[in-house]
Amino acid sequence: MSTKPTLLTEPFLQLPTESSVRVVWFTDFAGSRHTVTYGAELSRKAIAHTTQLSRTREDAASKLAKKYSGLTVRPIWRHEAEVTGLKPDQPAPYQVTSVREDGMAVSSETYTLAAKPSPGKPLKILLTSDHQIKPLVAANLQKVVETIGQVDLVLFAGDLVNVADRASEWFDDECGGSLFPALQGRACYELEKNGIKTRYKGGAIIQNAPMYTAIGNHEVMGRFSTKESLNEQFYNTVPHNVGEGSFYDAVLNASRSADPIATDKELVAKRKEWVKDHSFNTDTYEEIFTLPQSPQGGKRYYAETFGDMRLVVLYITNVWRTPSLAADAKGKYQERDQDIKDTHARENWGWGQHLFEPIAKGSPQHNWLEQELNSPTFKQAKYKLVMFHHPPHSLGENIVPAYTDPVQIMATEEVAVKPDASRRFASLGNQPPAPIDPSKPLKETVIKGIHYEYPKQDDYIIRDVVPLLEKANVQLVLYGHSHLWNRFMSPSGMHFLETSNVGNSYGAFVGDRKRNVPTGYKEEYAATGNPNGLKPIVPTIAPLLDAKKQPMPYIASNDITAFSIFDTGTGSISSYRFDIREPKSAVIKFDEFKLKP
């Protein structure tokens, strides 16, 4: 420890109230005496509470100067102090200091914090999503600061990183574009276009402005393992009910036989941890951020007031599976052949593009949403915004199939098998095991194929969520997921904005460009356009032109990055673009519309 200590992140702001705000920062040492000094001449002090992240790791795919041959736990410590005694609209300077175990101290630069703004104060709010260490993110955020100056708040509609348990993606990826460095102006991402190399540092944003986030599919980790790579763990999600089934098979019976007097309370505790480790979790995301909480959903979905805005954040996202129909593809539309040959190997199934949190009518989240939308706080807000990750309207790839629970369809046949006294049970798919009488001839049902359908009429966002938002006079729905810019407006005047073309794009599916969708299925899956009816709106100021010189209602370029700003003083939402092929070119405002109070 002879070298001088450093902070893993600069401090950033979380959970402001009318008289306080949380200051959070990270180190790679436990240390002691982690403090925030603030106010005039930094004369006031707040002591931080320190915790260690429980699941942060690195592996061979981590992009770090230090190379990891396999899965390795990486200790990261989080420090949080609540700064109190603040008054609305009166910013104060602050600085954080951490002392390492050897007594050497390190301090941040001095930044500015504040309590929640008072109603009526004009604010500039950055609308963003889908950073994921993509190539253009640092340039995007640098241009935000150069164009707008310091924003007052960040709304982040999910997919902050690629693999949530990989520590370097949050803090210090060697490519220079990790989440915190890019949002704190400490990135060092080099882009080369047309033989010109340009380094971008991102923007010093969240040191001085709080951030509210929604969970995207990349904040969700799959089944926990001490052996498999982090990429494999990320993709290896199964529905909670499948994890519960494995609990009853592997834990409940063992507990009962090993300890006949095991209490139900002990088993409930085991069950909760088991199901999380054997299905999916958002532990690292929830440990990193201090967010508002709802009684039903905790940090996963919540509502908050900030200035004149009432913000509702929902947990609407599902696992991403490939649309490929190849025999070896564990996809959104099918299971791969090798995983269905063995009727006892359903732990290898992907279960289609399954949802992470129910949002259908009658679910806890939907009930909470109804209650929030009917609350006086929501009804009286000047601006009503709803943010989640999955798109209700989009020209992108990820709008298809419908946002609903996959319907599993099995193709089976019965084959004769010889009785076998060693086999006491036979199972099929997710059905309970059935007893076998070894003295009788047996026919066994064999799975020949599994595919998944997604009935469009059961799309929970379109069927159960959007009508609630329309009825509650929501003005803007913000989302991401498809890495492009496009927007829509319903007949009632509710706006839908996808402003996720921050780092790269997966394309817009219009004209001759078609999505990879199955044919011959019961359902019809839209190969082009927005499957949910609304037409995309052409930018109002400076749209890009297609090959025929016609204005395009989207941006889906890997050379042009876009960001959007909500100005609560005017009610306008302005979108800007920057062409990284011309690093000295100006940022162009290409679209603007207004929310009606």
JSON list of C-alpha atoms in Angstrom, two decimals, residues 14 78 101 136 138 176 205 263 333 347 367 410 484 542 548 587:
[
{"chain": "A", "resi": 14, "resn": "GLN", "atom": "CA", "xyz": [-28.71, 10.15, -4.92]},
{"chain": "A", "resi": 78, "resn": "ARG", "atom": "CA", "xyz": [-19.48, 1.64, -1.27]},
{"chain": "A", "resi": 101, "resn": "GLU", "atom": "CA", "xyz": [-6.01, 1.21, 6.12]},
{"chain": "A", "resi": 136, "resn": "LEU", "atom": "CA", "xyz": [-20.16, 6.66, -28.77]},
{"chain": "A", "resi": 138, "resn": "ALA", "atom": "CA", "xyz": [-18.37, 9.18, -23.96]},
{"chain": "A", "resi": 176, "resn": "GLY", "atom": "CA", "xyz": [-12.26, 3.90, -21.08]},
{"chain": "A", "resi": 205, "resn": "ILE", "atom": "CA", "xyz": [-22.75, 15.26, -14.77]},
{"chain": "A", "resi": 263, "resn": "THR", "atom": "CA", "xyz": [-39.14, -25.22, 10.66]},
{"chain": "A", "resi": 333, "resn": "TYR", "atom": "CA", "xyz": [-39.05, -18.49, -30.38]},
{"chain": "A", "resi": 347, "resn": "GLU", "atom": "CA", "xyz": [-32.47, -26.78, -16.39]},
{"chain": "A", "resi": 367, "resn": "ASN", "atom": "CA", "xyz": [-52.09, -2.51, -8.61]},
{"chain": "A", "resi": 410, "resn": "MET", "atom": "CA", "xyz": [-44.38, -28.90, -27.26]},
{"chain": "A", "resi": 484, "resn": "LEU", "atom": "CA", "xyz": [-32.23, 4.23, -31.74]},
{"chain": "A", "resi": 542, "resn": "ALA", "atom": "CA", "xyz": [-33.55, 18.96, -38.98]},
{"chain": "A", "resi": 548, "resn": "LYS", "atom": "CA", "xyz": [-33.94, 9.31, -51.78]},
{"chain": "A", "resi": 587, "resn": "VAL", "atom": "CA", "xyz": [-24.12, 19.64, -32.33]}
]
